[in-house]
XYZ file of C-alpha atoms in Angstrom:
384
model
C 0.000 0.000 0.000
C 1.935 3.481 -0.867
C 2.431 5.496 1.778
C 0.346 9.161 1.948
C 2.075 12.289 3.116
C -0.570 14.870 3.710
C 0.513 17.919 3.965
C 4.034 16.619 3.167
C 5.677 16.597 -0.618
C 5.053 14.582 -2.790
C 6.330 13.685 -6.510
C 6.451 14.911 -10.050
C 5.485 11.886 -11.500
C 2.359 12.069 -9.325
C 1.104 15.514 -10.909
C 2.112 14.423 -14.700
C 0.437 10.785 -13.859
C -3.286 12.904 -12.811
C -2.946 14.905 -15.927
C -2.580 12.068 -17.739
C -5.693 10.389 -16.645
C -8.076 13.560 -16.807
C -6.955 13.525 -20.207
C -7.538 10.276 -20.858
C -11.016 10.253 -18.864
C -12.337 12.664 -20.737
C -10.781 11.716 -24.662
C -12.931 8.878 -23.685
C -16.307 10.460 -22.012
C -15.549 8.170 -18.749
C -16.941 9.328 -15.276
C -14.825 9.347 -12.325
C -15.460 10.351 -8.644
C -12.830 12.205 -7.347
C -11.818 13.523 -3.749
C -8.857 16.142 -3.681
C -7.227 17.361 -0.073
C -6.069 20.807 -0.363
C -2.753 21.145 1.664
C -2.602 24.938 1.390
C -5.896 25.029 3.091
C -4.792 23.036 6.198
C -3.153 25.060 9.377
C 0.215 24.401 10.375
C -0.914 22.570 13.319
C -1.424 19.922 10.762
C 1.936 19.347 9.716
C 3.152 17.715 13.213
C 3.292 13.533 12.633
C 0.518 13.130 14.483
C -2.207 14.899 12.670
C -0.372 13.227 9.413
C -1.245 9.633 10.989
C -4.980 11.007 11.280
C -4.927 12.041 7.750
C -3.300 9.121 6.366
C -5.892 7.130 8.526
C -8.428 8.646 7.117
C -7.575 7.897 3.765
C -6.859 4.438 4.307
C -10.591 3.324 2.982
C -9.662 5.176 -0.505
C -6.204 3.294 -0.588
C -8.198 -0.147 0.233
C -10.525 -0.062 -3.124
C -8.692 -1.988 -6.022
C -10.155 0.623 -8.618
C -8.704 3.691 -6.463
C -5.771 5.555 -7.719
C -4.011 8.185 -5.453
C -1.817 10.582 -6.495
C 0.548 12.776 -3.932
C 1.384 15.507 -5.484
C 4.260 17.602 -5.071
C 2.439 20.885 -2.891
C 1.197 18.006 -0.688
C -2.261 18.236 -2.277
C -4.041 14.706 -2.214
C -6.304 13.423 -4.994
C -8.268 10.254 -5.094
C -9.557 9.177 -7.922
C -12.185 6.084 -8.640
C -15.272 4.472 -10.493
C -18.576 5.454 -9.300
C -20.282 4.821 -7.115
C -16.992 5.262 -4.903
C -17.965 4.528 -1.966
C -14.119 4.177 -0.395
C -14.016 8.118 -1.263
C -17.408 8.734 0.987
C -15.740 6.835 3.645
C -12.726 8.675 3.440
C -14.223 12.076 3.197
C -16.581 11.889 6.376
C -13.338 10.576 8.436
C -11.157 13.392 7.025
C -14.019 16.115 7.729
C -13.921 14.627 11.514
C -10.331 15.111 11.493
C -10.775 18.321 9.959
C -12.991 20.502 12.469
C -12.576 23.851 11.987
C -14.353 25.813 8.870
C -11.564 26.458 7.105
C -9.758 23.556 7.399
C -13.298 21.505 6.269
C -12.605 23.628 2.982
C -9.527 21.777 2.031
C -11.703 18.911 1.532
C -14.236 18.757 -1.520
C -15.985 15.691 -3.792
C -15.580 16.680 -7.826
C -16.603 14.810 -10.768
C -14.844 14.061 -14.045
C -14.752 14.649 -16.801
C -16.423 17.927 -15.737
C -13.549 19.126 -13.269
C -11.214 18.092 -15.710
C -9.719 22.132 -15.976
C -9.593 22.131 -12.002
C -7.714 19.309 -12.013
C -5.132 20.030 -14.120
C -4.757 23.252 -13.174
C -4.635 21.535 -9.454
C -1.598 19.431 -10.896
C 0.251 22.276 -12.560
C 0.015 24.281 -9.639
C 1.738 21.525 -7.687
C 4.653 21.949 -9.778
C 5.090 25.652 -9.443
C 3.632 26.308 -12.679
C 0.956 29.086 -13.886
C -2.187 27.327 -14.685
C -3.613 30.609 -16.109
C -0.716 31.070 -18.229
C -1.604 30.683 -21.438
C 0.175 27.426 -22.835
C 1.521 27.706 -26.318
C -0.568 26.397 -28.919
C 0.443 23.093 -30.753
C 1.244 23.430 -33.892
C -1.070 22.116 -36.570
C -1.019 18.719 -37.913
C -1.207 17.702 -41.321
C -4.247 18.194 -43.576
C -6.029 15.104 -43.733
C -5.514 14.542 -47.661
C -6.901 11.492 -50.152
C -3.437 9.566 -49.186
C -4.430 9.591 -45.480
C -7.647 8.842 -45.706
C -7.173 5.722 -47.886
C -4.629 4.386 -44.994
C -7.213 5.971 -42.542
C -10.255 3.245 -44.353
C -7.997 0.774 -44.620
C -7.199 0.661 -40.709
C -11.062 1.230 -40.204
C -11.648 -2.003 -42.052
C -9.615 -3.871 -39.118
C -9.920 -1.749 -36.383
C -11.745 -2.792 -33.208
C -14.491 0.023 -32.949
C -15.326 -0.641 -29.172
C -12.802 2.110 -27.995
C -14.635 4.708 -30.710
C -18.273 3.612 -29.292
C -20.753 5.253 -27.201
C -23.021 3.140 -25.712
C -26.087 4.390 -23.473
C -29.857 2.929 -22.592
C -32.768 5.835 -23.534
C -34.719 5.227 -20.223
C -38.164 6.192 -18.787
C -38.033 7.903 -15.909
C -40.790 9.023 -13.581
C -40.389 11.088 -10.782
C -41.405 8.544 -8.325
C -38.432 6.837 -9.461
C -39.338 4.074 -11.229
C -36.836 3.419 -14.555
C -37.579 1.322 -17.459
C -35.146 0.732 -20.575
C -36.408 1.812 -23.566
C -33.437 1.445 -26.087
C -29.720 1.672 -26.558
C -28.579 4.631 -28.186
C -25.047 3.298 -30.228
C -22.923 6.196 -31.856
C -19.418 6.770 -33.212
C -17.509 9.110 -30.500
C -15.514 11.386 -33.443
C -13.251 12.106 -30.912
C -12.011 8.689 -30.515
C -11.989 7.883 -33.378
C -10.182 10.476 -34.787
C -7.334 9.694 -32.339
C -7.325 5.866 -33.072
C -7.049 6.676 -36.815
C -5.669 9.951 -37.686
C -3.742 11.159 -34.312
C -2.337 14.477 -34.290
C -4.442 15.511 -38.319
C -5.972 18.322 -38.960
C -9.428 16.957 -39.958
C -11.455 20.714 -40.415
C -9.704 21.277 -43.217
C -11.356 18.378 -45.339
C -14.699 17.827 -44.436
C -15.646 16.158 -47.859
C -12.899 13.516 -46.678
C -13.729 12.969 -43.405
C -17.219 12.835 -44.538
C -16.508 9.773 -46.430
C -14.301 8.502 -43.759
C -18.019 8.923 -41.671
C -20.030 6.878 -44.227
C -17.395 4.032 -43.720
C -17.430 4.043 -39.781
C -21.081 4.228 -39.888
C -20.827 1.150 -42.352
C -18.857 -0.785 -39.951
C -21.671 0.064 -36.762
C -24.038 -1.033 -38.706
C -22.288 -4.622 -39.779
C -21.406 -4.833 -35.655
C -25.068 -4.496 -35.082
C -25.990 -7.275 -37.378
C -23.792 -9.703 -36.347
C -25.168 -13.132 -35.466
C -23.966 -12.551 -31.903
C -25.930 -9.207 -31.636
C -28.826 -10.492 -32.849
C -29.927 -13.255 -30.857
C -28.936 -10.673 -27.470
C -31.036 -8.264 -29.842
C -32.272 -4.945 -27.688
C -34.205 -2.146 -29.479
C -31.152 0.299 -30.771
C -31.248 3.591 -31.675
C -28.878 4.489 -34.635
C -27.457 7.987 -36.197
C -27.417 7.450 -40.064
C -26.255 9.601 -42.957
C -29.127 9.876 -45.638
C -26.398 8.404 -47.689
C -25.533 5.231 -45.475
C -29.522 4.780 -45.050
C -29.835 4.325 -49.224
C -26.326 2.292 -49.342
C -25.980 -1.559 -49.491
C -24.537 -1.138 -45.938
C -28.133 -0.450 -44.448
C -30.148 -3.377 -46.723
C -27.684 -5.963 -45.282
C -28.678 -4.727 -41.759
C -32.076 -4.590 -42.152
C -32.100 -7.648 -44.335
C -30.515 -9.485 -41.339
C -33.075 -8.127 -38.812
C -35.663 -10.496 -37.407
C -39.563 -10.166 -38.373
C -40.592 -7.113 -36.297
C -37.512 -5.336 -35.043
C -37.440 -2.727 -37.470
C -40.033 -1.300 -35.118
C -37.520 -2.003 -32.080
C -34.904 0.414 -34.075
C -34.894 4.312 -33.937
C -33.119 6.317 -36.786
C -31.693 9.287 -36.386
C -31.235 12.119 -38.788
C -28.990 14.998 -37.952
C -30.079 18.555 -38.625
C -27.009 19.204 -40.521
C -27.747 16.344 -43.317
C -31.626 17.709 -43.204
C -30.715 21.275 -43.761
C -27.448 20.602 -46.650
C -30.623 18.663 -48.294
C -34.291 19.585 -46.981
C -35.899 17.937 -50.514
C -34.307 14.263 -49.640
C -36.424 14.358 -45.729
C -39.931 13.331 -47.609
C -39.079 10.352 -49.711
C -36.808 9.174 -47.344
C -39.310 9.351 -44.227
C -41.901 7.937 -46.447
C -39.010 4.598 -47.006
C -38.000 4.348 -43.931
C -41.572 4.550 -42.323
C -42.819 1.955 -44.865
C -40.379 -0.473 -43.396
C -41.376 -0.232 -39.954
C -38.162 2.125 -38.781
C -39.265 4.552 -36.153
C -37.138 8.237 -37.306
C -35.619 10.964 -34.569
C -34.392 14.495 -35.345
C -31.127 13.438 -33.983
C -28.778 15.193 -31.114
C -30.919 19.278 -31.578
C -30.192 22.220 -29.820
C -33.227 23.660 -28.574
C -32.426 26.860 -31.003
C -32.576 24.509 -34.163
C -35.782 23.745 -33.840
C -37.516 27.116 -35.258
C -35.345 26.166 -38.030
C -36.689 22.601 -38.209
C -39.720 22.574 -36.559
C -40.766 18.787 -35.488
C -44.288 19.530 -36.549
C -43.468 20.146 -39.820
C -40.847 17.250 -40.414
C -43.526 14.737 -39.236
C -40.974 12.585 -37.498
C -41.389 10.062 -34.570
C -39.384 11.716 -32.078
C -37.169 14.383 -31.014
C -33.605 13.529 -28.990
C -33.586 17.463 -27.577
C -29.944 18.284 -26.263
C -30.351 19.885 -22.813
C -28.247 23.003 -22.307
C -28.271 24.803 -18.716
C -30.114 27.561 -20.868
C -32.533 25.343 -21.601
C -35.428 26.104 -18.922
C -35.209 30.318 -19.502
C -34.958 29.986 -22.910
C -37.782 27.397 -24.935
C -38.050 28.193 -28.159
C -41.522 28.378 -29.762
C -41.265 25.280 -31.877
C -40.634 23.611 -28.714
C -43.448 25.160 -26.700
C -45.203 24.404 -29.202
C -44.841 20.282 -29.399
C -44.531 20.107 -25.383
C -48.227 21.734 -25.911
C -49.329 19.281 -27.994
C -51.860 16.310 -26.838
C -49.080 13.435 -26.307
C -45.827 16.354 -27.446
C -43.905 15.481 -24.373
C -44.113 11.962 -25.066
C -42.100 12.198 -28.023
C -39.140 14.010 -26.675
C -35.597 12.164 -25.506
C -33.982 14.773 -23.163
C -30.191 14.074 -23.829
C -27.278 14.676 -22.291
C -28.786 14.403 -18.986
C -25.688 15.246 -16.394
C -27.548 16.761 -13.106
C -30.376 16.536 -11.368
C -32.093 20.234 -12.770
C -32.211 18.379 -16.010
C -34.401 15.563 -15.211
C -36.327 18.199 -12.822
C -37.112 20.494 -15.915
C -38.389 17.477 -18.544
C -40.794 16.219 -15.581
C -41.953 20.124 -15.254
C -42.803 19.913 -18.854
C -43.894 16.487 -19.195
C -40.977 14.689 -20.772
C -40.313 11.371 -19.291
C -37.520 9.792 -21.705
C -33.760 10.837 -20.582
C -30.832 9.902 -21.962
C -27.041 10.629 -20.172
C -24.251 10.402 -17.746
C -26.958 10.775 -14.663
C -29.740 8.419 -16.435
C -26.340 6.119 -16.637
C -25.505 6.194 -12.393
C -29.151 5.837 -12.086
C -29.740 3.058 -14.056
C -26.373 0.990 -12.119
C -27.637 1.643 -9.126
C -31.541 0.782 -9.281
């Protein structure tokens, strides 16, 4: 078990090591609890060995969990850092706030959450190294232009890559506000992000959005052969899907719904993005008409609430609406919105995405929505 030194320094490797994994939590959208000991906000009194056995006590039931990392960082700052729901860290931070009495000193001890304290924690790190975390850093230089060369080695390591690091993965969920939670479908979607790094690290992809539109139609190619597979289909859920108009009329999408049972169709949600609806507002009709034919349920796909005066759901006649929530969100509802959360069964046909605190879920039951998506829906889900 390492040893802790509270209020005592620590090493370099420690602070580059934490950077490392905030980085790395949030390249790959991962939640972690976190509990971070401020040294500077401990009195002296603190420093004498026997208030460091109290604190190193008190830590001992973050040390114990297998999934906990520490780091000891150079200022003496501590940081623990785990899997929800971290339960070692709640331990740990009741003991230390008993250890801890005064006001101040119950300061130096706070709960954060990654990946959205990701910028305190680094700056936490850098400042343990005597470094300016408000001084601006000097900008990388550019990569190279993703160009036809790179993107044909780009497809061919698509073709053989394992996609599971590039995948998002979460459960569309009905939630009332007595609690109860029932699975509606699994939302599946390429994380660019990932991606990007697993197949073109350190490229300049704005510059050729033609390209890496292309390189898009192949990785959504590829989901959709994963989602077919033999395997996946007798553990078949309902899915919901994002889909380029031009993947949906490709040979890509046949095979997949070819290879779907009798009935599932129904059990699969499309979604269209509003940037492939507005570059093409003429394709929306025949295409929902296909699609609808089939059996495919469709979703205006991942919309800011501002969008949708632009592309009204009323007027695009589609099944549902996955609404991104913003903080902005409840002062600021646009009139197309109003409008469908008005409508006789309008609140029914919203997804609230991105759900990531409680004032989310609080505002869709205000209105009426009941179908959440997101980090929070996630925790709630493991834990009920």
């Amino acid at each position: 078990m390492p040893a802790l030194r509270p209020n005592a320094p620590g090493s370099a490797r420690a602070a580059a090591e934490l950077a490392a994994l905030v980085r790395e939590t949030v390249t790959a959208n991962a939640e972690r609890d976190v509990l971070l000991l401020s040294a500077a906000l401990l009195s002296p009194g603190l420093d004498r060995p026997h208030h460091r056995r109290l604190l190193r006590d008190a830590l001992e039931p973050a040390l114990a969990a297998a999934r906990t990392r520490v780091f000891d960082l150079p200022n003496g700052d501590v940081v623990a850092v785990a899997p929800p729901p971290a339960r070692g860290l709640d331990a740990a931070g009741e003991a230390l706030a008993r250890v801890l009495d005064s006001a101040a000193e119950a300061g130096a001890v706070r709960r954060l959450r990654l990946p959205e304290a990701a910028a305190e924690l680094l700056a936490a790190a850098a400042a343990s190294l005597g470094l300016d975390p408000a001084a601006p850093a000097e900008p990388p230089p550019p990569g190279p232009a993703l160009d036809p060369a790179g993107l044909a080695l780009a497809e061919r390591a698509l073709a053989q890559a394992d996609l599971e690091p590039a995948m998002q993965a979460q459960a569309v969920c009905r939630l009332d506000p007595d609690g109860t939670i029932a699975p509606g479908w699994e939302d599946r979607r390429i994380a660019w992000p990932r991606l990007a790094a697993l197949l073109l690290p350190g490229c300049d992809l704005d510059g050729a959005p033609a390209l890496l539109r292309r390189l898009g139609r192949l990785a959504e190619t590829r989901l959709l052969a994963e989602a077919a597979r033999p395997a996946a289909l007798r553990d078949w859920r309902p899915i919901g899907l994002a889909l380029s108009p031009e993947t949906l009329a490709g040979a890509a999408f046949a095979r997949f719904e070819a290879a779907l049972p009798a009935g599932r169709p129904g059990e699969t949600v499309i979604g269209l993005r509003p940037a492939d609806l507005l570059a093409d507002p003429g394709a929306l009709p025949p295409l929902r008409q296909a699609l609808r034919e089939r059996g495919f349920r469709l979703a205006l796909d991942d919309a800011e609430a501002g969008l949708l005066d632009v592309l009204p759901p009323a007027r695009l006649g589609l099944d549902l609406l996955r609404l991104r929530w913003t903080p902005e969100l409840p002062a600021a509802v646009p009139a197309a919105l109003a409008a469908l959360l008005a409508e006789p069964g309008g609140p029914g046909r919203v997804v609230l995405a991105g759900v990531d605190r409680a004032a989310a879920l609080a505002w869709g039951w205000e209105v009426g929505i009941r179908l959440f998506q997101g980090p929070l829906v996630e925790r709630r889900r493991r834990q009920g």
